[in-house]
Coordinates of C-alpha atoms in Angstrom, one line a residue:
Chain A
M2 CA -9.5 18.6 -33.2
S3 CA -11.4 15.8 -34.9
S4 CA -14.9 15.0 -33.6
V5 CA -14.0 11.3 -33.8
P6 CA -13.2 10.3 -30.2
L7 CA -9.7 9.2 -29.2
A8 CA -9.4 6.2 -27.0
L9 CA -6.4 4.8 -25.2
G10 CA -6.6 1.1 -24.2
F11 CA -4.0 -0.7 -22.0
D12 CA -3.4 -3.9 -20.2
T13 CA -0.9 -5.5 -17.8
S14 CA -3.0 -8.5 -16.6
A15 CA -0.3 -11.0 -17.6
A16 CA 3.4 -10.9 -18.4
H17 CA 3.1 -8.0 -20.8
C18 CA 2.6 -4.3 -21.2
A19 CA 0.1 -3.6 -24.1
A20 CA -1.4 -0.3 -25.3
V21 CA -3.4 0.9 -28.3
L22 CA -4.4 4.4 -29.4
L23 CA -7.6 4.4 -31.4
R24 CA -9.4 7.1 -33.3
G25 CA -12.9 5.7 -33.9
G26 CA -12.2 2.4 -35.6
A27 CA -8.7 3.2 -36.7
V28 CA -5.6 2.1 -34.8
L29 CA -3.1 5.0 -34.6
A30 CA -0.5 3.2 -32.5
H31 CA -0.1 -0.2 -31.0
R32 CA 2.5 -1.6 -28.7
F33 CA 2.9 -5.0 -27.1
E34 CA 5.9 -5.8 -25.0
E35 CA 6.5 -9.1 -23.3
L36 CA 7.5 -8.2 -19.7
A37 CA 7.5 -10.5 -16.7
R38 CA 8.8 -7.8 -14.3
G39 CA 8.8 -4.1 -14.1
Q40 CA 5.4 -3.4 -15.5
A41 CA 4.9 -0.6 -13.0
E42 CA 8.0 1.2 -14.2
R43 CA 7.3 0.6 -17.9
L44 CA 3.6 1.3 -18.3
M45 CA 3.4 5.1 -18.2
P46 CA 6.5 5.6 -20.5
L47 CA 4.9 3.1 -22.9
L48 CA 1.6 5.0 -22.8
Q49 CA 3.4 8.3 -23.5
E50 CA 5.2 6.6 -26.5
V51 CA 1.9 5.4 -27.9
L52 CA 0.4 8.8 -27.6
A53 CA 3.4 10.4 -29.2
E54 CA 3.4 7.9 -32.1
G55 CA -0.3 8.7 -32.7
G56 CA 0.4 12.4 -32.6
A57 CA -1.8 12.9 -29.6
E58 CA -1.5 14.3 -26.1
W59 CA -3.2 13.3 -22.8
G60 CA -5.7 16.1 -23.1
D61 CA -6.9 14.9 -26.5
L62 CA -8.3 11.6 -25.1
A63 CA -12.0 11.1 -24.8
V64 CA -11.9 7.8 -22.9
L65 CA -9.6 5.2 -21.3
G66 CA -10.0 1.5 -21.6
V67 CA -8.3 -0.7 -19.1
G68 CA -7.9 -4.4 -18.7
V69 CA -9.3 -5.5 -15.3
G70 CA -8.4 -9.2 -15.6
P71 CA -8.9 -11.9 -14.7
G72 CA -5.1 -12.5 -14.6
N73 CA -2.2 -11.6 -12.5
F74 CA -3.5 -9.7 -9.4
T75 CA -0.6 -7.3 -9.2
G76 CA -0.5 -6.7 -12.9
I77 CA -4.3 -5.9 -12.9
R78 CA -3.9 -3.4 -10.1
I79 CA -1.0 -1.7 -11.8
S80 CA -3.2 -0.8 -14.8
V81 CA -6.4 -0.2 -12.9
S82 CA -4.7 2.2 -10.4
A83 CA -3.1 4.1 -13.3
A84 CA -6.4 4.3 -15.1
R85 CA -8.2 5.6 -12.1
G86 CA -5.5 8.3 -11.5
L87 CA -5.5 9.3 -15.2
A88 CA -9.3 9.4 -15.3
L89 CA -9.5 11.7 -12.2
G90 CA -6.7 13.9 -13.6
L91 CA -8.1 14.2 -17.1
G92 CA -11.8 14.3 -16.1
I93 CA -12.7 11.6 -18.6
P94 CA -14.3 8.2 -18.1
A95 CA -12.2 5.0 -17.6
V96 CA -13.9 1.8 -18.7
G97 CA -12.9 -1.5 -17.2
V98 CA -12.9 -4.3 -19.7
S99 CA -12.3 -7.9 -18.8
T100 CA -9.7 -10.1 -20.5
L101 CA -12.4 -12.6 -21.4
E102 CA -14.8 -10.1 -23.0
A103 CA -11.9 -8.5 -24.9
M104 CA -11.0 -11.9 -26.3
A105 CA -14.6 -12.5 -27.4
L106 CA -15.1 -9.1 -29.0
D107 CA -16.4 -9.4 -32.6
A108 CA -16.1 -13.2 -32.6
S109 CA -18.2 -14.7 -35.5
R110 CA -19.9 -17.3 -33.4
S111 CA -20.5 -18.6 -29.9
V112 CA -17.2 -19.0 -28.0
L113 CA -16.0 -20.1 -24.7
C114 CA -13.0 -18.0 -23.6
S115 CA -10.4 -19.2 -21.1
V116 CA -7.5 -17.6 -19.2
D117 CA -4.9 -19.4 -17.3
A118 CA -5.8 -19.3 -13.5
R119 CA -2.7 -21.3 -12.5
R120 CA -2.8 -24.2 -10.0
G121 CA -4.5 -26.2 -12.8
M122 CA -7.6 -23.9 -12.9
Y123 CA -9.3 -21.8 -15.6
Y124 CA -11.0 -18.4 -15.7
V125 CA -13.8 -19.0 -18.2
Q126 CA -16.8 -17.2 -19.7
L127 CA -19.2 -18.3 -22.4
F128 CA -20.2 -15.7 -25.1
N129 CA -23.3 -16.9 -26.9
S130 CA -24.6 -14.5 -29.6
G131 CA -25.3 -11.5 -27.4
R132 CA -25.9 -13.4 -24.2
Q133 CA -23.0 -14.3 -21.9
S134 CA -22.4 -16.4 -18.8
V135 CA -21.0 -15.0 -15.6
P136 CA -17.1 -15.2 -15.6
A137 CA -16.0 -18.0 -13.4
L138 CA -13.0 -19.7 -11.8
C139 CA -13.2 -23.5 -12.3
S140 CA -11.3 -26.7 -12.9
F141 CA -11.2 -28.4 -16.2
K142 CA -14.0 -30.8 -15.3
D143 CA -16.3 -28.1 -14.0
I144 CA -16.2 -25.9 -17.1
P145 CA -19.8 -24.8 -17.7
W146 CA -20.3 -26.1 -21.2
P147 CA -23.5 -25.2 -23.0
N148 CA -25.8 -27.8 -24.3
P149 CA -25.1 -29.0 -26.9
R150 CA -21.3 -28.6 -26.6
A151 CA -20.5 -29.0 -30.3
E152 CA -22.0 -25.6 -31.1
V153 CA -19.3 -23.8 -29.2
A154 CA -15.8 -22.7 -30.3
V155 CA -13.0 -22.1 -27.8
M156 CA -10.4 -19.5 -27.4
G157 CA -7.5 -18.8 -25.1
H158 CA -5.6 -20.8 -22.5
N159 CA -5.4 -24.6 -23.4
A160 CA -7.9 -24.0 -26.2
R161 CA -6.7 -27.1 -28.0
E162 CA -7.4 -29.3 -25.0
L163 CA -10.8 -27.7 -24.5
A164 CA -11.7 -28.1 -28.1
D165 CA -11.1 -31.9 -27.7
V166 CA -14.1 -31.9 -25.4
T167 CA -16.4 -30.1 -27.7
G168 CA -15.2 -31.2 -31.0
G169 CA -15.6 -27.5 -31.9
P170 CA -13.0 -25.3 -33.5
V171 CA -10.3 -23.3 -31.8
L172 CA -10.6 -19.6 -32.6
H173 CA -8.2 -16.7 -32.2
P174 CA -9.3 -13.3 -30.9
V175 CA -10.3 -10.9 -33.7
H176 CA -8.4 -8.0 -32.1
P177 CA -5.2 -7.8 -30.1
L178 CA -6.0 -7.5 -26.4
A179 CA -5.3 -3.8 -25.9
E180 CA -7.1 -2.9 -29.1
A181 CA -10.2 -4.9 -28.1
I182 CA -10.1 -3.1 -24.7
A183 CA -10.0 0.3 -26.4
R184 CA -12.9 -0.7 -28.8
R185 CA -15.0 -1.8 -25.9
A186 CA -14.2 1.5 -24.1
L187 CA -15.4 3.6 -27.1
R188 CA -18.6 1.6 -27.3
R189 CA -19.3 2.0 -23.5
M190 CA -18.1 5.5 -22.8
H191 CA -21.6 7.1 -22.9
N192 CA -23.1 4.3 -20.8
V193 CA -24.9 6.2 -17.9
T194 CA -24.3 3.4 -15.4
L195 CA -20.6 3.3 -16.0
Q196 CA -18.6 2.5 -12.9
R197 CA -15.0 3.2 -12.1
P198 CA -12.8 0.3 -13.4
A199 CA -12.3 -2.4 -10.7
P200 CA -10.2 -5.5 -10.8
L201 CA -12.0 -8.7 -11.7
Y202 CA -10.1 -11.2 -9.5
L203 CA -12.6 -14.1 -9.5
R204 CA -10.4 -15.7 -6.8
P205 CA -10.6 -14.6 -3.2
A206 CA -7.6 -13.3 -1.3
D207 CA -5.5 -16.0 0.2
A208 CA -6.1 -15.4 3.9
A209 CA -6.8 -17.7 6.8
P210 CA -8.0 -16.9 10.3
P211 CA -5.3 -17.3 13.1
R212 CA -4.6 -20.9 13.9
Q213 CA -4.7 -20.7 17.7
A214 CA -7.6 -19.2 19.5
P215 CA -6.8 -17.2 22.7
P216 CA -7.6 -18.8 26.0
A217 CA -11.0 -18.3 27.8
I218 CA -11.2 -14.9 29.5
L219 CA -13.4 -14.9 32.6
P220 CA -14.4 -12.0 34.8
Chain B
M20 CA 11.7 31.3 0.9
A21 CA 9.0 33.3 -0.8
G22 CA 6.0 31.9 -2.8
T23 CA 3.5 29.2 -2.1
T24 CA 3.9 25.5 -2.6
T25 CA 1.0 23.1 -2.5
I26 CA 1.5 19.4 -2.5
L27 CA -0.9 16.5 -2.8
G28 CA 0.2 13.4 -0.9
L29 CA -0.9 9.7 -1.3
E30 CA -0.2 6.9 1.1
S31 CA -1.1 3.2 0.8
S32 CA 1.9 1.2 2.2
C33 CA 0.0 -0.7 4.9
D34 CA -3.6 -0.8 5.9
D35 CA -4.6 2.9 5.7
T36 CA -5.5 4.5 2.4
A37 CA -4.8 8.2 2.7
A38 CA -4.6 11.4 0.7
A39 CA -3.8 14.9 2.0
V40 CA -3.0 18.4 0.8
V41 CA -0.2 20.4 2.5
R42 CA 0.7 24.0 1.8
L43 CA 3.7 26.2 2.6
K44 CA 3.3 29.9 2.2
G45 CA 6.5 32.0 2.4
D46 CA 8.0 31.8 5.8
A47 CA 4.8 30.9 7.6
A48 CA 4.2 27.6 9.3
P49 CA 3.1 24.9 6.9
E50 CA -0.6 24.2 6.8
I51 CA -2.4 20.9 6.4
L52 CA -5.4 21.8 4.2
S53 CA -6.8 18.3 4.4
S54 CA -5.8 14.9 5.6
I55 CA -8.1 11.9 4.7
V56 CA -7.4 8.5 6.2
A57 CA -9.6 5.6 5.3
G58 CA -8.7 2.6 7.5
Q59 CA -9.2 -1.0 6.7
T60 CA -9.5 -2.4 10.2
A61 CA -12.8 -4.2 9.6
L62 CA -11.5 -5.9 6.5
H63 CA -8.6 -7.5 8.3
A64 CA -10.4 -8.2 11.6
D65 CA -11.0 -11.9 11.0
F66 CA -7.4 -12.7 10.2
G67 CA -5.6 -11.4 13.3
G68 CA -3.4 -9.0 11.3
V69 CA -3.1 -7.1 8.0
V70 CA -3.5 -9.4 5.0
P71 CA -1.4 -7.9 2.2
E72 CA -3.6 -9.1 -0.6
I73 CA -6.8 -7.7 1.1
A74 CA -5.0 -4.4 1.8
A75 CA -3.9 -4.1 -1.9
R76 CA -7.4 -4.8 -3.1
A77 CA -8.9 -2.1 -0.9
H78 CA -6.2 0.5 -1.7
T79 CA -6.8 0.1 -5.5
E80 CA -10.5 0.9 -5.2
K81 CA -10.3 3.6 -2.5
L82 CA -7.3 5.8 -3.4
D83 CA -8.9 7.9 -6.1
H84 CA -11.9 8.5 -3.9
C85 CA -9.6 9.6 -1.0
V86 CA -7.8 12.0 -3.4
E87 CA -11.2 13.6 -4.4
T88 CA -12.2 14.0 -0.8
A89 CA -8.9 15.5 0.2
L90 CA -9.0 18.0 -2.7
G91 CA -12.6 18.8 -1.8
E92 CA -11.9 19.4 1.9
A93 CA -8.9 21.6 1.0
G94 CA -11.2 23.5 -1.4
I95 CA -8.8 23.3 -4.3
A96 CA -8.6 21.6 -7.7
L97 CA -5.8 19.5 -9.1
R98 CA -4.6 22.4 -11.2
D99 CA -3.8 24.3 -8.0
I100 CA -1.4 21.6 -6.9
D101 CA 2.3 22.1 -7.6
A102 CA 3.4 18.4 -7.4
I103 CA 2.1 15.0 -6.4
A104 CA 3.9 13.1 -3.7
V105 CA 3.4 9.4 -3.1
T106 CA 4.8 6.7 -0.8
A107 CA 7.1 4.6 -3.0
G108 CA 8.2 2.3 -0.2
P109 CA 9.0 0.7 2.1
G110 CA 5.8 -1.3 2.8
L111 CA 3.5 -4.0 1.6
I112 CA 4.3 -3.9 -2.1
G113 CA 0.8 -4.4 -3.5
G114 CA -0.5 -1.3 -1.7
V115 CA 2.6 0.7 -2.5
L116 CA 2.2 -0.1 -6.2
A117 CA -1.5 1.0 -6.2
G118 CA -0.4 4.3 -4.8
V119 CA 2.5 4.8 -7.1
M120 CA 0.4 4.0 -10.2
C121 CA -2.5 6.2 -9.1
A122 CA 0.0 9.1 -8.5
K123 CA 1.6 8.5 -11.9
G124 CA -1.8 8.7 -13.6
L125 CA -2.6 11.9 -11.8
A126 CA 0.8 13.4 -12.6
A127 CA 0.7 12.4 -16.2
A128 CA -2.8 13.7 -16.7
T129 CA -2.1 17.1 -15.0
A130 CA 1.5 17.5 -16.2
K131 CA 2.6 18.0 -12.6
P132 CA 5.9 16.7 -11.1
L133 CA 5.8 13.3 -9.4
I134 CA 7.7 12.8 -6.2
G135 CA 8.4 9.3 -4.7
V136 CA 8.6 9.6 -0.9
N137 CA 10.2 7.2 1.5
H138 CA 7.4 6.3 4.0
L139 CA 9.9 6.4 6.9
A140 CA 11.2 9.8 5.8
G141 CA 7.5 10.9 6.0
H142 CA 7.4 9.9 9.6
A143 CA 10.9 11.3 10.3
L144 CA 10.2 14.7 8.8
T145 CA 6.7 15.1 10.5
P146 CA 8.1 17.1 13.5
R147 CA 9.2 19.8 11.0
L148 CA 5.6 20.0 9.8
T149 CA 4.0 20.0 13.2
D150 CA 6.7 21.6 15.4
G151 CA 9.0 23.4 13.0
L152 CA 12.1 21.5 14.2
G153 CA 15.4 22.6 12.7
F154 CA 18.1 20.1 11.6
P155 CA 19.7 18.2 13.2
Y156 CA 17.2 16.5 15.5
L157 CA 17.0 13.1 17.0
M158 CA 14.1 10.9 15.9
L159 CA 12.7 7.6 17.3
L160 CA 10.7 6.0 14.6
V161 CA 8.6 3.3 16.2
S162 CA 5.8 1.5 14.5
G163 CA 4.4 -1.9 13.6
G164 CA 7.2 -2.5 11.0
H165 CA 10.1 -0.4 12.2
C166 CA 12.0 0.8 15.2
Q167 CA 15.1 2.9 14.9
F168 CA 16.9 6.0 16.2
L169 CA 17.9 8.4 13.5
I170 CA 19.7 11.7 13.5
V171 CA 17.9 13.8 10.9
H172 CA 20.4 16.1 9.2
G173 CA 18.3 17.0 6.2
P174 CA 15.2 15.9 4.2
Q175 CA 17.2 13.1 2.7
D176 CA 20.1 12.8 5.1
F177 CA 19.7 10.4 8.0
T178 CA 22.2 8.6 10.3
R179 CA 21.0 5.6 12.1
L180 CA 22.2 5.2 15.7
G181 CA 20.6 1.9 16.3
G182 CA 17.4 -0.1 15.8
T183 CA 15.6 -3.4 16.4
I184 CA 17.5 -6.5 15.6
D185 CA 14.3 -8.5 15.2
D186 CA 10.7 -7.4 15.6
A187 CA 9.2 -3.9 15.9
P188 CA 7.3 -2.9 19.1
G189 CA 4.1 -2.4 17.2
E190 CA 4.2 -5.9 16.0
A191 CA 4.8 -7.0 19.6
F192 CA 1.7 -5.0 20.6
D193 CA -0.4 -6.7 17.9
K194 CA 0.9 -10.2 18.9
T195 CA 0.1 -9.4 22.6
A196 CA -3.5 -8.5 21.6
R197 CA -3.8 -11.7 19.6
L198 CA -2.5 -13.9 22.5
L199 CA -4.9 -12.2 24.9
G200 CA -8.0 -12.2 22.7
L201 CA -8.0 -8.4 22.1
P202 CA -8.9 -6.8 18.8
Q203 CA -6.5 -5.6 16.1
P204 CA -4.7 -3.2 15.8
G205 CA -3.2 -4.3 19.1
G206 CA -1.7 -1.0 20.2
P207 CA -4.8 0.9 21.3
A208 CA -6.4 -2.3 22.7
V209 CA -3.4 -3.2 24.8
E210 CA -3.0 0.4 26.0
A211 CA -6.6 0.5 27.1
E212 CA -6.3 -2.7 29.1
A213 CA -2.9 -1.7 30.5
A214 CA -4.5 1.4 32.0
R215 CA -6.5 -0.9 34.4
G216 CA -3.6 -3.3 35.1
D217 CA -0.7 -3.7 37.5
P218 CA 2.6 -3.2 35.6
K219 CA 4.6 -4.9 38.4
R220 CA 2.7 -8.1 38.6
F221 CA 4.5 -10.0 35.8
A222 CA 8.3 -9.7 35.6
L223 CA 8.9 -9.5 31.9
P224 CA 12.4 -9.1 30.5
R225 CA 14.0 -5.9 29.3
P226 CA 15.9 -7.2 26.3
L227 CA 19.3 -5.8 25.4
L228 CA 19.3 -3.3 28.3
D229 CA 22.4 -5.0 29.6
R230 CA 24.3 -4.3 26.4
P231 CA 25.8 -1.0 25.3
G232 CA 24.5 0.9 22.3
C233 CA 21.0 1.8 21.0
D234 CA 20.0 -1.5 19.4
L235 CA 16.7 -3.1 20.6
S236 CA 15.0 -6.4 20.6
F237 CA 11.3 -7.3 21.1
S238 CA 11.1 -10.9 20.0
G239 CA 12.0 -12.4 23.4
L240 CA 9.5 -10.1 25.1
K241 CA 6.7 -11.6 23.0
T242 CA 7.8 -15.1 24.0
A243 CA 8.0 -14.1 27.7
L244 CA 4.5 -12.7 27.5
L245 CA 3.2 -16.0 26.0
R246 CA 4.9 -18.0 28.8
A247 CA 3.4 -15.7 31.5
R248 CA 0.0 -16.2 29.9
D249 CA 0.3 -19.9 29.6
A250 CA 1.5 -20.2 33.2
Q251 CA -1.8 -18.6 34.3
V252 CA -3.9 -20.8 32.0
A253 CA -2.1 -23.9 33.3
E254 CA -2.8 -22.9 36.8
K255 CA -6.6 -22.4 36.5
G256 CA -7.6 -23.2 33.0
W257 CA -8.4 -19.6 32.0
L258 CA -7.4 -16.0 32.3
T259 CA -9.3 -13.5 34.3
V260 CA -10.0 -10.0 33.0
Q261 CA -7.6 -8.7 35.7
D262 CA -4.9 -11.2 34.6
R263 CA -5.2 -9.8 31.1
A264 CA -5.0 -6.2 32.2
D265 CA -2.0 -7.0 34.3
L266 CA -0.3 -8.8 31.5
C267 CA -0.9 -5.8 29.2
A268 CA 0.3 -3.3 31.8
S269 CA 3.5 -5.4 32.5
F270 CA 4.1 -5.7 28.7
Q271 CA 3.6 -2.1 28.1
A272 CA 5.9 -1.1 31.0
A273 CA 8.7 -3.3 29.6
V274 CA 8.4 -1.7 26.1
A275 CA 8.3 1.8 27.6
E276 CA 11.3 1.2 29.9
V277 CA 13.4 -0.3 27.1
L278 CA 12.5 2.5 24.7
A279 CA 13.2 5.1 27.4
E280 CA 16.6 3.7 28.3
K281 CA 17.7 3.3 24.7
S282 CA 16.4 6.9 24.0
R283 CA 18.6 8.1 26.9
R284 CA 21.6 6.6 25.2
A285 CA 20.7 7.9 21.7
I286 CA 20.2 11.4 23.1
G287 CA 23.6 11.2 24.7
A288 CA 25.2 10.3 21.3
Y289 CA 23.2 13.0 19.6
I290 CA 24.0 15.8 22.1
A291 CA 27.7 14.9 21.7
L292 CA 27.3 16.5 18.2
S293 CA 26.5 19.8 19.9
P294 CA 23.3 20.7 18.1
S295 CA 22.4 24.3 18.7
E296 CA 18.8 23.6 19.7
P297 CA 18.7 19.9 20.8
A298 CA 15.4 18.2 20.1
F299 CA 14.1 14.7 20.4
S300 CA 11.0 13.6 18.5
V301 CA 9.1 10.4 18.1
A302 CA 6.8 9.2 15.3
G303 CA 5.2 6.0 14.0
G304 CA 2.1 4.2 15.3
V305 CA 3.6 3.2 18.7
A306 CA 4.3 6.9 19.4
A307 CA 0.5 7.3 19.8
N308 CA 0.8 5.3 23.0
Q309 CA 0.4 7.8 25.9
A310 CA 2.5 5.8 28.4
I311 CA 5.4 5.5 26.0
R312 CA 5.1 9.2 25.1
A313 CA 5.3 10.2 28.7
A314 CA 8.3 8.0 29.4
L315 CA 10.1 9.5 26.4
Q316 CA 9.2 13.0 27.4
T317 CA 10.8 12.5 30.8
V318 CA 14.0 11.3 29.2
A319 CA 14.1 14.3 26.9
A320 CA 13.5 16.7 29.7
E321 CA 16.3 15.1 31.8
A322 CA 18.7 15.5 28.9
G323 CA 17.7 19.1 28.3
A324 CA 16.3 18.4 24.9
R325 CA 13.1 19.8 23.5
F326 CA 10.5 17.0 23.1
A327 CA 8.3 17.1 20.0
A328 CA 5.7 14.5 19.5
P329 CA 3.3 15.0 16.7
P330 CA -0.4 14.6 17.5
P331 CA -1.4 10.9 17.5
G332 CA -3.2 11.3 14.1
L333 CA 0.1 12.4 12.5
C334 CA 2.1 9.7 14.3
T335 CA 0.1 6.8 12.7
D336 CA 0.1 6.4 9.0
N337 CA -1.3 9.4 7.1
A338 CA -0.7 11.3 3.8
A339 CA 0.0 14.7 5.2
M340 CA 3.5 13.5 6.2
I341 CA 4.0 12.2 2.7
A342 CA 2.9 15.5 1.2
W343 CA 5.2 17.3 3.6
A344 CA 8.2 15.1 2.9
G345 CA 7.4 15.5 -0.8
L346 CA 7.3 19.3 -0.3
E347 CA 10.7 19.2 1.3
R348 CA 12.1 17.3 -1.7
F349 CA 10.3 19.5 -4.2
R350 CA 11.9 22.6 -2.7
L351 CA 15.3 21.0 -3.3
G352 CA 14.3 20.7 -7.0
D353 CA 14.2 16.9 -6.6
T354 CA 11.4 15.0 -8.5
D355 CA 11.0 11.6 -10.1
G356 CA 10.2 10.3 -13.6
M357 CA 7.4 8.1 -14.8
D358 CA 9.6 5.1 -14.3
L359 CA 9.5 5.6 -10.5
A360 CA 9.7 2.1 -8.9
A361 CA 7.7 0.9 -5.8
R362 CA 10.1 -0.7 -3.3
P363 CA 9.1 -3.1 -0.5
R364 CA 12.4 -2.3 1.3
W365 CA 14.1 1.1 1.4
P366 CA 16.4 1.9 4.4
L367 CA 16.7 5.5 5.2
D368 CA 20.3 5.4 6.2
R369 CA 22.0 3.6 3.3
A370 CA 25.6 4.5 4.4
S371 CA 25.4 2.4 7.6
Q372 CA 25.9 -1.4 7.6
P373 CA 22.6 -3.2 7.1
M374 CA 21.3 -4.6 10.4
L375 CA 18.1 -6.3 9.5
G376 CA 17.0 -8.3 6.5
G377 CA 19.0 -9.1 3.3
G378 CA 19.1 -11.5 0.4
K379 CA 17.2 -10.8 -2.8
K380 CA 14.9 -8.2 -1.2
G381 CA 17.8 -6.2 0.2
A382 CA 18.2 -4.7 3.7
K383 CA 15.1 -3.7 5.7
A384 CA 17.1 -1.4 8.0

């Protein structure tokens, strides 16, 4: 077995199943399948295919990288749950990587990344040469632009529209999503404060207290 | 059957995150090596019921911890497990998915077989785990989401004799608690109040008792309880603690009486099949209610059937029943692939005419 660690990265945070097998910096296998339904049925067979294509087995893996969103809640949970089960079963770390930081990985300049949050909203995060803002859910008018805006490039959902605000360029991610996730995982696998991957929802659960209060109860 | 079989079970179909290890050694009685249940009551307390998205979020981040705890308490490692069983439905789909995916991850990582278990089969097979019942036996499955009489012929062979045409009794208990300002889950809260109340004070209906067969209805009972409450409030502007206890007692008595009478009929239909050792069992969250258990026990005794009710902790949702149902399937050589699907609806008896639900999601029962 090579001493270069093997990483498996995967993501189902939107209408796709994506997976990459990396050995160090080299991509051994990559799959991206557009899939609006049936991710839960497809994900594990897809991962097995990626491993087989790369000539690897589950036991060869040193680390898992998993997309934690923001994105589709159910899709995020499908991958995160699988990653936690795999990590426990294999006895290796699973690293949660956000969609936003995966997009920004290895970008050549400051960039604002955006993901479609539906209902006219955006999930955004600003990556500014090493420093980064907190990921946020916001409307178009509340996007936390840096000052001055012109410095910043944009990437992701409605990038063209956002670029019209800044006058800056539209960039594309350097790596495909699953590959960026696997690369992040390799870089972070020895981090001593590593937590189990957890979904990054950014939007609270849709729940309201009951409409009608019960009557007064007296002794 | 010789040999030892050890199964890890995972359950996450409603608001309990659970993992358990069950072992069967030769002809000895099965053993629950561990059974961990992490509830979510506090998370849902402000909303008057289980919120599916909140439940799914909690399951996703708790399940692997529960598995570790279950293995630890059982004193075994994953490599000592023969197969991994998981609830694959029916239930709140977000939670079911979290369980199915975690189980797939565990199974792939350890190269162990994966077994998707019907949550209702888990409840229905529990009396074999706890009381060693032989087939066929009669089962009343009664919970917050389900209510049906089943003849259990085998681990995957069920005949439905009847069931609710609208709500499940557990749901009616929850609603009663909400209407009377009691905490959720409503079952234990209403039961505690009922113990101090007069079951005869409010005349609540006994739905469908006047009709033949084993079908049940609880929707009208909820409405009747609301009317009785509102009549008290209209009279004096509030409810007294005694009014509340009496409402709870009257409600619980109505549920118990309906379940007892329908059980009497179901036992009749079951005994007509001449089972060699007639047995009647009950499971599901509502089976944890002591008044209802007592009523059903009386009915079984009158019919000359053995009554087997699992302990309350194995009547409510748990993973030991999932591990056990998985073990029964595993012994039949029946396992699932990595394409196992999570199903929001999954009737146990698929031969009978659907009686509840339909459309795109399919039949509920």
